[in-house]
Coordinates of C-alpha atoms in Angstrom, one line a residue:
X235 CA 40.4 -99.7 -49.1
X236 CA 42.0 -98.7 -45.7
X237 CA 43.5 -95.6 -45.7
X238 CA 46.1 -97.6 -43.1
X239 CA 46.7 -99.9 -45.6
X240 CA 48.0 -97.2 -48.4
X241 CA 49.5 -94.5 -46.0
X242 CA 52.1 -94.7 -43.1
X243 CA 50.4 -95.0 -39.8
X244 CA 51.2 -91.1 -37.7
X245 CA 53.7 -93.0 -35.7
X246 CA 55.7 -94.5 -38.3
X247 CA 55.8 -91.8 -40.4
X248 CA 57.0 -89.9 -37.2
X249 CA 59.6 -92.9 -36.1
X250 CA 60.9 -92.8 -40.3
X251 CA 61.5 -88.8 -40.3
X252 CA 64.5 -87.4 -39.9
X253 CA 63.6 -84.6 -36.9
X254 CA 60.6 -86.6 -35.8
X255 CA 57.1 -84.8 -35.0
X256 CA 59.3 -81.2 -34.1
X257 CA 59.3 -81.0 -38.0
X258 CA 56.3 -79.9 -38.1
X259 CA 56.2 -77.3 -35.9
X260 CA 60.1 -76.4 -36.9
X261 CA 58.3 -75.8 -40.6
X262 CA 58.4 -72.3 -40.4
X263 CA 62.1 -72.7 -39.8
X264 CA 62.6 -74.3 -42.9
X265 CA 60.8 -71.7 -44.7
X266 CA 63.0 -69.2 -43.4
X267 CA 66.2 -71.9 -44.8
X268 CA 64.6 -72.0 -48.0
X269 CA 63.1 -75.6 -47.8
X270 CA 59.1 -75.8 -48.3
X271 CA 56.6 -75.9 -45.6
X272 CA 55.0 -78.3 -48.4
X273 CA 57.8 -81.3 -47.6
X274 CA 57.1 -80.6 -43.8
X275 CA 53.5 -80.9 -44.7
X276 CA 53.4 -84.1 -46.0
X277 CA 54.7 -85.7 -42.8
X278 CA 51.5 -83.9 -40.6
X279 CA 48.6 -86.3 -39.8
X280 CA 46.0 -83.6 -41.1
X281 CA 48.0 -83.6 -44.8
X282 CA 45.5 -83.6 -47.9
X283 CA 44.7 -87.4 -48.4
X284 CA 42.9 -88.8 -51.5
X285 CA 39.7 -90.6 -51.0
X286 CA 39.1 -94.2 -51.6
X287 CA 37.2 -92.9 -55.1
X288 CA 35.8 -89.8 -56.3
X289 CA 33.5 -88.5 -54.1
X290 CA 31.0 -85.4 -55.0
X291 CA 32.0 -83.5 -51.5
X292 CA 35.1 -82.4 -50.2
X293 CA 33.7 -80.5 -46.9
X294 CA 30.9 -80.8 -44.5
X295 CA 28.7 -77.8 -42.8
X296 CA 26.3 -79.7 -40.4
X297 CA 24.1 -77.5 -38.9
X298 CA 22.5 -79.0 -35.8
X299 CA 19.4 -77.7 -34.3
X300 CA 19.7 -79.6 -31.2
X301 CA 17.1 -80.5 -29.0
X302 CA 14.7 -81.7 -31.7
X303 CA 12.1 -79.7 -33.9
X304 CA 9.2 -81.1 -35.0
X305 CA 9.1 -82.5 -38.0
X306 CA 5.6 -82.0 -38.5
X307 CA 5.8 -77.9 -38.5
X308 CA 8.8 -77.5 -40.3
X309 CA 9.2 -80.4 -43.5
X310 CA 6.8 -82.9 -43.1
X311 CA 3.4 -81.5 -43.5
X312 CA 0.4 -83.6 -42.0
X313 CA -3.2 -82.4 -42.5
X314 CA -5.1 -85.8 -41.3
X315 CA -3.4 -84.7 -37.8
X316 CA -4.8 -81.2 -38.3
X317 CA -8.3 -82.9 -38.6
X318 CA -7.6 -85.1 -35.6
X319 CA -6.5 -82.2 -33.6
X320 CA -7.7 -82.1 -29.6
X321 CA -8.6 -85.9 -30.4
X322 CA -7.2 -89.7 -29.4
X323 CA -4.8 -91.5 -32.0
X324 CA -5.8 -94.1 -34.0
X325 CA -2.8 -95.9 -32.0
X326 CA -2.4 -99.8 -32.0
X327 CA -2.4 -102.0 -28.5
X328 CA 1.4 -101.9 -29.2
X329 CA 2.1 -98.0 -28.5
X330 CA -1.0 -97.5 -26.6
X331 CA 1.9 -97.7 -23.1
X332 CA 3.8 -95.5 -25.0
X333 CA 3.6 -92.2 -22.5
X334 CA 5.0 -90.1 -24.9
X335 CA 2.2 -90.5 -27.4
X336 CA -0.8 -90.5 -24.6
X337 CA -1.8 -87.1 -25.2
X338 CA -4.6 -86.1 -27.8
X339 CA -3.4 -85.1 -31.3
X340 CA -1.7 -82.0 -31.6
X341 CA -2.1 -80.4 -35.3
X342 CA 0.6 -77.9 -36.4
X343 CA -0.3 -74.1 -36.2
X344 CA 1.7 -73.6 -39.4
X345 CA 0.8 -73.2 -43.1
X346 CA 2.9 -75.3 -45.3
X347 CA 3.2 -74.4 -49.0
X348 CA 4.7 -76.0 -52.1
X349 CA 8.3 -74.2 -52.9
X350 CA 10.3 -74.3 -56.4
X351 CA 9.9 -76.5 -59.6
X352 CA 10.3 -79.1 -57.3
X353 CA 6.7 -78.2 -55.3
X354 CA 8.5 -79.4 -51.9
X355 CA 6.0 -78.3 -49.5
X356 CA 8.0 -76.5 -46.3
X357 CA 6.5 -75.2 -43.1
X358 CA 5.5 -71.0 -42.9
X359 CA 8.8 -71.1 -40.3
X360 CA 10.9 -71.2 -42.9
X361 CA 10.3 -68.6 -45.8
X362 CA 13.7 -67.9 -46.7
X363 CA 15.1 -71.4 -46.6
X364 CA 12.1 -72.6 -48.5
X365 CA 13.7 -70.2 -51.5
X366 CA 16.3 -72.9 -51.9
X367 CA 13.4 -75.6 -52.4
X368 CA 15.0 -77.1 -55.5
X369 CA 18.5 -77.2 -53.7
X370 CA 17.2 -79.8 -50.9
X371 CA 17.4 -83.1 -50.6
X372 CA 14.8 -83.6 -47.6
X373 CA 14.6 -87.0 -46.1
X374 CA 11.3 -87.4 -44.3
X375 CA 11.7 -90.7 -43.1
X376 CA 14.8 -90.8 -40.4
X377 CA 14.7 -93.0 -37.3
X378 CA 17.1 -93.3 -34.6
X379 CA 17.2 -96.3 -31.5
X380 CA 15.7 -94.1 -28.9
X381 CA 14.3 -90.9 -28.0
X382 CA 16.5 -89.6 -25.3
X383 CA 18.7 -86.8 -25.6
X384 CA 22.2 -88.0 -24.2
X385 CA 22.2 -91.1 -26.5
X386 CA 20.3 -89.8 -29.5
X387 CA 22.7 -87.5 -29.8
X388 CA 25.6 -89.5 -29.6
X389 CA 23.9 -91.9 -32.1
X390 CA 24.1 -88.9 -34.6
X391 CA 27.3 -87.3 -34.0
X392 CA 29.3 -91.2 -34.0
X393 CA 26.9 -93.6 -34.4
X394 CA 27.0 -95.5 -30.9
X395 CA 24.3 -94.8 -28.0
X396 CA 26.9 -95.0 -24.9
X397 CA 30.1 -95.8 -26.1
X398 CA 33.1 -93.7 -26.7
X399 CA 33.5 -93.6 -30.4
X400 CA 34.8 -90.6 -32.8
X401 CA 32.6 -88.2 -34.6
X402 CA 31.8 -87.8 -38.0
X403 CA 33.7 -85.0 -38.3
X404 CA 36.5 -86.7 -36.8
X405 CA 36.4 -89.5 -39.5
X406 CA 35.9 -87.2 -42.1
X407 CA 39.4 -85.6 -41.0
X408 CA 40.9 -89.4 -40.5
X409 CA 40.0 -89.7 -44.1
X410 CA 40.8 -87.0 -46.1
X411 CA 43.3 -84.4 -43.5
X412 CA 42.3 -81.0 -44.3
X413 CA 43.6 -78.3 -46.8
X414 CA 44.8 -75.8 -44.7
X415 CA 47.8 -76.7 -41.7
X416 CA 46.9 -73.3 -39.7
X417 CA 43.7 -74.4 -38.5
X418 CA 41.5 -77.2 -37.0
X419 CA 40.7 -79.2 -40.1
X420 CA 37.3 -80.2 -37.6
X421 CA 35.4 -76.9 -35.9
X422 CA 32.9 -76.6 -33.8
X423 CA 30.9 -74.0 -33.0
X424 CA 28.1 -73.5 -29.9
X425 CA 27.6 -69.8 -28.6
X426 CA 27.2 -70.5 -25.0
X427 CA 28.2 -72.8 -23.8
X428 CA 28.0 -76.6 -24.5
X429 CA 25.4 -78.8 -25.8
X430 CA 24.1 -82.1 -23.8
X431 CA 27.1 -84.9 -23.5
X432 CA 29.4 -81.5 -24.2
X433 CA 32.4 -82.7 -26.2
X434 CA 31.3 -86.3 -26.4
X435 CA 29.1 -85.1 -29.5
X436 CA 32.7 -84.4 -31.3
X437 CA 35.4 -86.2 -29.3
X438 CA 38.1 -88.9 -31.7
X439 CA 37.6 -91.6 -29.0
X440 CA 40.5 -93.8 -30.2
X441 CA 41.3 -91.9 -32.9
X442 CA 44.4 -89.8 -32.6
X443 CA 43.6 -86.3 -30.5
X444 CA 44.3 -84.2 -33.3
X445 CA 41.5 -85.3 -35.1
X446 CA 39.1 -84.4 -32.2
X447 CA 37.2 -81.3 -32.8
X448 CA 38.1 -77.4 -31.8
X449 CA 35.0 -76.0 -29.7
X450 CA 34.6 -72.2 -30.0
X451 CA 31.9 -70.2 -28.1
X452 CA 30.5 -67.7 -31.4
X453 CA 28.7 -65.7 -28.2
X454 CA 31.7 -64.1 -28.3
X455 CA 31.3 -61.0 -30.8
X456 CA 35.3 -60.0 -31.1
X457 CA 37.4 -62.4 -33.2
X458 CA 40.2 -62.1 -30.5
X459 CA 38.1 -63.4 -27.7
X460 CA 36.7 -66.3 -29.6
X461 CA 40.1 -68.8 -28.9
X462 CA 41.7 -67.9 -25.7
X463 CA 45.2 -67.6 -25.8
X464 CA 45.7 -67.2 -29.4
X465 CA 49.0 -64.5 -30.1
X466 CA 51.8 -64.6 -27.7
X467 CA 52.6 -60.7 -27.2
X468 CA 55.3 -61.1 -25.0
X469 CA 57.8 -62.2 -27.3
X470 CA 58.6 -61.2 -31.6
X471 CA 56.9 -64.1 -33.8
X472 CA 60.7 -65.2 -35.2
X473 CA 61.5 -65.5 -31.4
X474 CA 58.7 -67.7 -30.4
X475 CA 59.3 -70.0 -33.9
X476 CA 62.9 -70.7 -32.1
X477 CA 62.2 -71.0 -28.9
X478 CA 59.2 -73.6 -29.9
X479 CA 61.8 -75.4 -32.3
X480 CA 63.8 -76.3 -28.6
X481 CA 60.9 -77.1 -27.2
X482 CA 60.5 -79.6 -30.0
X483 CA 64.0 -81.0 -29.7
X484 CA 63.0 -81.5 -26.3
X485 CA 59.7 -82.8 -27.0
X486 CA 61.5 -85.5 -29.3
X487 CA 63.9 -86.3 -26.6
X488 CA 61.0 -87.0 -24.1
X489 CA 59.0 -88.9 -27.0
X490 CA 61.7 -91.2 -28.3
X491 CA 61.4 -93.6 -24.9
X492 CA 58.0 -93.4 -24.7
X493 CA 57.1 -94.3 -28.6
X494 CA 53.7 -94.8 -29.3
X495 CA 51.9 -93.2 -26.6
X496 CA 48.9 -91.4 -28.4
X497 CA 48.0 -89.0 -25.7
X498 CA 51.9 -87.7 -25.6
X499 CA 52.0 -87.5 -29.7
X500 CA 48.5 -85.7 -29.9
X501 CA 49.5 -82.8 -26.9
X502 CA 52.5 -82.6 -29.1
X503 CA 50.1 -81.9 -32.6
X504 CA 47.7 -80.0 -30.6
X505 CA 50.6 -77.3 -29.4
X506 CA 52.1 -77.4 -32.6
X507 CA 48.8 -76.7 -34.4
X508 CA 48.0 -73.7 -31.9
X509 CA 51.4 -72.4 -32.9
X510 CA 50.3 -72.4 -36.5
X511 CA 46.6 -71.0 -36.2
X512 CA 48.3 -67.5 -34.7
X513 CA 48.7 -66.4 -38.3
X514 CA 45.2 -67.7 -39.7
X515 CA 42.9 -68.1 -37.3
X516 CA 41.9 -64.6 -36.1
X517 CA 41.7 -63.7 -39.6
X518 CA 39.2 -67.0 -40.2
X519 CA 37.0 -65.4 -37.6
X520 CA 37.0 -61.8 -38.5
X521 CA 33.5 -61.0 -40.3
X522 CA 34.3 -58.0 -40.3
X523 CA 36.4 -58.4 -42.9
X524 CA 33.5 -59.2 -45.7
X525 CA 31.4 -56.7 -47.9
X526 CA 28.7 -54.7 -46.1
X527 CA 26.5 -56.8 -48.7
X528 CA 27.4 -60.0 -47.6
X529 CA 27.0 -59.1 -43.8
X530 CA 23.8 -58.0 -44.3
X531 CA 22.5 -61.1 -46.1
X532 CA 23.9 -63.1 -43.2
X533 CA 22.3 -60.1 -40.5
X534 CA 23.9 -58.8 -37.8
X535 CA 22.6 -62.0 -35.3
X536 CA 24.5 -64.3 -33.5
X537 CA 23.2 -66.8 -35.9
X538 CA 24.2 -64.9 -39.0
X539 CA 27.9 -64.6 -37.6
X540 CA 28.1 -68.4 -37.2
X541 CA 26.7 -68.8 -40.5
X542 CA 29.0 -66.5 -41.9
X543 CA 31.8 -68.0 -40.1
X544 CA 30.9 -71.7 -41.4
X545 CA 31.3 -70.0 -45.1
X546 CA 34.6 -68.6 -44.3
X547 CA 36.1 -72.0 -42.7
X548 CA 34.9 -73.9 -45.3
X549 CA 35.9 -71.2 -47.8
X550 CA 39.7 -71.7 -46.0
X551 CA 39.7 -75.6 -45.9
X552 CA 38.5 -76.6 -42.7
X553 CA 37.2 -79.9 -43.8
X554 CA 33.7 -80.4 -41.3
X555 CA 32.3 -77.4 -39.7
X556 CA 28.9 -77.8 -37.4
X557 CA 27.0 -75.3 -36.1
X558 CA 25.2 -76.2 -33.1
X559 CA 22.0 -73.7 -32.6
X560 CA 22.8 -73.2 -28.9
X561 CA 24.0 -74.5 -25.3
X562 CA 21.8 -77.1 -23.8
X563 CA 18.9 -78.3 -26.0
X564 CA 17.1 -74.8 -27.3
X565 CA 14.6 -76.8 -29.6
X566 CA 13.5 -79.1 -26.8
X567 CA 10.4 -77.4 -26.6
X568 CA 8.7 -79.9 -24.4
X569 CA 5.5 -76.5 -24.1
X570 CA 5.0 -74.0 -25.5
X571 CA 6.1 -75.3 -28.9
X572 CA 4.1 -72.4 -31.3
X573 CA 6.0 -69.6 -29.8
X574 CA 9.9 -71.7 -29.3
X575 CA 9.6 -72.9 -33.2
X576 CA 8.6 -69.5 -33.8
X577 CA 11.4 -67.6 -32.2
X578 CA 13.9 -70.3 -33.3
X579 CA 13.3 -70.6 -36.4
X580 CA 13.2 -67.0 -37.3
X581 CA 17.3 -66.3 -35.8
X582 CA 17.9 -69.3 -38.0
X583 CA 16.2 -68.9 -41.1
X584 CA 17.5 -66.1 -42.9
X585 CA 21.6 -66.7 -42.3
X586 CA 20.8 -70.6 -43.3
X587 CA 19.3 -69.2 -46.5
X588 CA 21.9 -66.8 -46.4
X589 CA 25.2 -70.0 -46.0
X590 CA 23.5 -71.3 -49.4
X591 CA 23.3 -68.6 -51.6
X592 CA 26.6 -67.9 -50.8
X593 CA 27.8 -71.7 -51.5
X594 CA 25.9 -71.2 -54.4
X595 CA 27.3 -67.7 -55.4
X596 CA 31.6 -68.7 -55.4
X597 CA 30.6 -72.2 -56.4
X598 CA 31.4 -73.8 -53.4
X599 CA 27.5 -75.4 -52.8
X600 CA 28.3 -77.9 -55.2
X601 CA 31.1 -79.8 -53.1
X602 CA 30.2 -78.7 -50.1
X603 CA 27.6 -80.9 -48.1
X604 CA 24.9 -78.9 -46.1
X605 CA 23.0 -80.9 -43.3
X606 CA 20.1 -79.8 -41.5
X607 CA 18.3 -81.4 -38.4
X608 CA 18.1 -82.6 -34.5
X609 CA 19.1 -86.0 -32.7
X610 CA 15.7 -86.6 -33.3
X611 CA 11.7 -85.3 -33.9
X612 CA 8.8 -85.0 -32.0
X613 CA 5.5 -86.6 -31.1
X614 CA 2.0 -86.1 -32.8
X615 CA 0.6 -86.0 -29.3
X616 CA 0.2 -82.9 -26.9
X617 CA 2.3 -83.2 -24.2
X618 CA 0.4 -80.8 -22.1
X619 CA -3.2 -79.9 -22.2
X620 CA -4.2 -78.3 -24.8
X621 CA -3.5 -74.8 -23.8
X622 CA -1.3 -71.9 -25.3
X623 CA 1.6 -73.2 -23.4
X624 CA 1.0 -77.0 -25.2
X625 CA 4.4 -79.0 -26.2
X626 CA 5.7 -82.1 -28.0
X627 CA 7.9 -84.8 -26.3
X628 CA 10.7 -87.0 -28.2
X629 CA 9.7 -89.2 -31.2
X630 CA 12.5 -90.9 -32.9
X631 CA 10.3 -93.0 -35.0
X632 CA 9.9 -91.1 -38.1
X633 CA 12.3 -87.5 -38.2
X634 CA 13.2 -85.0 -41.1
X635 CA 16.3 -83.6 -41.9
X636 CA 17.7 -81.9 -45.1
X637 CA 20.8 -81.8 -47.2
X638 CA 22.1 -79.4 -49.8
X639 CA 24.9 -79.1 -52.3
X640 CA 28.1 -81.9 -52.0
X641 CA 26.3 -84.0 -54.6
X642 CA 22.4 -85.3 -53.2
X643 CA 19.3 -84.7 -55.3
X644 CA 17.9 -81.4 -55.0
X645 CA 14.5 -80.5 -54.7
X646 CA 13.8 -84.5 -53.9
X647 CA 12.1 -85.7 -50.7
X648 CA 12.7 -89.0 -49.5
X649 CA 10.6 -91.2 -47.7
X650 CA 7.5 -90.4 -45.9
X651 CA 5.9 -91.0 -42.4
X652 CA 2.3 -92.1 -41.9
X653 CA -0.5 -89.8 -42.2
X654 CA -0.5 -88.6 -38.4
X655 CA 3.6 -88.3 -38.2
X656 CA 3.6 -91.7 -36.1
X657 CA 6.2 -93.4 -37.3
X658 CA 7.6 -94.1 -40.9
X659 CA 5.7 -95.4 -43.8
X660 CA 8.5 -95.7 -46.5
X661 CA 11.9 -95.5 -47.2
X662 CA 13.1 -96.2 -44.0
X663 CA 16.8 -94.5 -43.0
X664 CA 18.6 -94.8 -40.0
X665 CA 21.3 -92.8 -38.8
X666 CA 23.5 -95.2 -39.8
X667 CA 22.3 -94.9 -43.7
X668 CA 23.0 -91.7 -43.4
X669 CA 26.4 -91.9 -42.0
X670 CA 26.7 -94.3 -44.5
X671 CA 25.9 -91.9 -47.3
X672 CA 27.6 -89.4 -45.9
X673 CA 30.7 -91.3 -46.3
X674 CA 30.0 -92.1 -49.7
X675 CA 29.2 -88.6 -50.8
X676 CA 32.8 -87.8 -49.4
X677 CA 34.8 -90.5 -51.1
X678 CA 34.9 -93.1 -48.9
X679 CA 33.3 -96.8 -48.9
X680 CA 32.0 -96.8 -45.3
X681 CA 32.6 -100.8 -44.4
X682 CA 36.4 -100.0 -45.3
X683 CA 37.2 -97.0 -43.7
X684 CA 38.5 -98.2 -40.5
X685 CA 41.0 -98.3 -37.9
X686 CA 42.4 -101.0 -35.8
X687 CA 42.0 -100.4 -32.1
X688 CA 42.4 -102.9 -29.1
X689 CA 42.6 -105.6 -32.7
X690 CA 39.7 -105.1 -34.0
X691 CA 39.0 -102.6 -37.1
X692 CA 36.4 -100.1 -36.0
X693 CA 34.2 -98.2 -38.7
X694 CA 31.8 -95.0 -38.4
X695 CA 28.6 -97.3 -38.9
X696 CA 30.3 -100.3 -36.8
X697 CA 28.6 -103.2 -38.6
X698 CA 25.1 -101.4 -40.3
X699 CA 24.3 -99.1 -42.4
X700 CA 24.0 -99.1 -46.4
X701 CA 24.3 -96.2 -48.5
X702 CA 20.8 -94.6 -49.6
X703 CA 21.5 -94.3 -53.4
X704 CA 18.0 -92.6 -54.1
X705 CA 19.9 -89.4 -52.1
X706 CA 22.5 -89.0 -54.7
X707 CA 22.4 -87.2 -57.5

């Protein structure tokens, strides 16, 4: 089922209603008249929409480590590569040009132990994550179509190498509009600055600009400085709601001409949205405003504040939140990869343990889908001698990632690579699969979510992908 096919497209639910797009923006107005924001509401591309069936997740927290970790310190254990270490690969003629895997074997200077009922075996990097062992759902057999930053990146975040398509956060939006009108039903938060291809990773393409994400910078420690611009002090709030209701008329007066230009409708959305977030979004960011207990859990890290922060958008109906680990590529760790895991893993480990005992706690892990993991892995081979300073380069052949809560099997690992980490043995999924799943754990059947663009009916997974039912639960 197409959503298109059961709702009003934006622009004729715009062209029907009475005042046009200004209603929504004008909704305080009505308030104030007596009417419901509600009725305004229901005309606002980012209304609550039902999925195509009953899916077992209603948001999304993706937290990306970007850059890459290595699959084979963190959740996929491989102790024949431990007893190869310093050695050549076993490598076929086939990958013997492959430059990335012409270094001698690099074993993993981590312990890995069995966690939870389940006995999942998780790296010595992660001791507090590995406390949620029977929660994941850790699929040790991802691949992606190459190992290069820029495009592996945009092949996880919308599921095209080069080409400008939307996120999966902005079809996630697309699909079901979000639960609260007074902020960005799609955040996205990177202290520091941006990651590699920047806003590409979350851009709508040709879907409409409202369902693009919001980018905050969490290196900011004050709520007020985290969205620039935010409160208008120069004028009372009940002045500015009037003076933005002309600006509407106006807006209307400028649109009516010039119907069905998407870039003039979504500046329109995007104003009247920042008009909106004034009263919630300050508040949204404020951590400061939860239990000594609960900050503490979290810790007082830039990590533990996005963390936090994921909860509390979630919490307030922002329907897909990611967390990006930080500007550039901070797992890339191309040398030096003992101490870089190290040092990563430990700002992360304890607030992402932290994000799912708190799911867990209000009841919230259960529809709310946790993702963990890169663009991509890392190799089996030493990029560098064999010295203190020895790294990894790209593998996409045979990844990990995990998932929690939102309705996958906990305390399951799928898949498996071969016994070095070279590439994967069984149970083979692509980033599309996983889109695909995704999609299905929200509600929707992927092949018929769509939306016509230049005539043709684009989808998240273009023409590929099939849901990996062994994930669900």
């Amino acid at each position: 089922m197409n959503p298109d096919s059961t709702f009003l497209t934006r622009r004729e639910a715009l062209s029907r209603a009475g005042f046009g797009i200004g209603s929504l923006a004008l909704a305080g107005l009505l308030n104030d008249m007596g009417l419901t924001q509600a009725n305004a509401a229901n005309l606002s591309p980012l209304a609550v929409r039902q999925p195509q069936f009953s899916g077992k997740a209603k948001r999304v927290i993706h937290l990306f480590m970007n850059g890459g970790p290595s699959q084979m310190d963190t959740f996929d254990p491989k102790p024949k590569l431990n007893a190869l270490h310093g050695k050549s690969l076993p490598i076929s003629k086939d990958l013997s040009k492959d430059k990335r895997l012409s270094g001698a074997a690099l074993g993993s200077k981590f312990k890995f132990s069995k966690h939870g009922q389940s006995g999942i075996e998780i790296s010595e990097l992660f001791p507090h994550v590995a406390k949620h062992a029977d929660d994941l759902c850790v699929v040790r057999s991802m691949f992606s179509d190459v190992p290069n930053h820029e495009s592996a990146l945009m092949m996880m975040n919308t599921g095209n190498l080069t080409l400008p398509r939307p996120s999966v956060g902005s079809w996630t939006l697309y699909g079901l509009g979000t639960e609260n009108q007074s902020l960005p039903g799609f955040v996205v938060m990177c202290p520091g600055g941006l990651p590699v291809a920047q806003s590409s990773n979350w851009r709508s393409a040709f879907l409409p600009g409202i369902y693009q994400g919001v980018h905050i910078d969490t290196k900011e420690t004050q709520s007020d400085h985290l969205i620039s611009n935010l409160r208008n002090t120069a004028i009372l709030p009940g002045q500015q709601r009037r003076q933005l209701g002309y600006v509407q008329q106006l807006n209307e007066l400028h649109r009516k001409p010039r119907a069905g230009d998407p870039q003039l409708e979504s500046r329109i959305q995007s104003l009247e949205l920042g008009f909106r977030m004034q009263t919630e979004a300050t508040d949204a960011f404020d951590v400061t405003q939860e239990p000594q207990s609960i900050r503490d859990m979290y810790g007082d890290t830039l990590q533990g504040r996005q963390m936090l922060m994921a909860r509390r958008l979630a919490e307030r109906g922002v329907r897909y939140v990611q967390v990006w680990h930080g500007a550039g590529q901070p797992w890339d760790s191309h040398n030096s990869i003992e101490e870089a895991h190290q040092r990563l893993a430990t700002e992360c480990d304890k607030p992402i343990a932290a994000l799912l005992q708190d799911l867990k706690d209000r009841g919230m892990l259960e529809d709310t889908l946790v993702i963990w993991g890169g663009e991509f892995g890392r190799t089996p081979t030493a990029q560098m001698p064999l010295t203190p300073k020895v790294g990894r380069d790209h593998h996409n052949d045979g990844f990990s990632i995990w998932m929690a809560g939102g309705g996958v099997k906990g305390g399951h690992v799928h898949g498996a690579t071969d016994d070095i980490g070279l590439s994967v043995a069984e149970g083979k999924v692509h980033v599309h699969d996983l889109h695909a799943t995704i999609m299905h754990l929200l509600g929707f059947n992927h092949e018929t979510l769509t939306y016509r663009y230049a005539g043709r009916d684009f989808r998240l997974t273009d023409v590929e992908g099939e849901v990996v039912k062994s994930l669900l639960a």
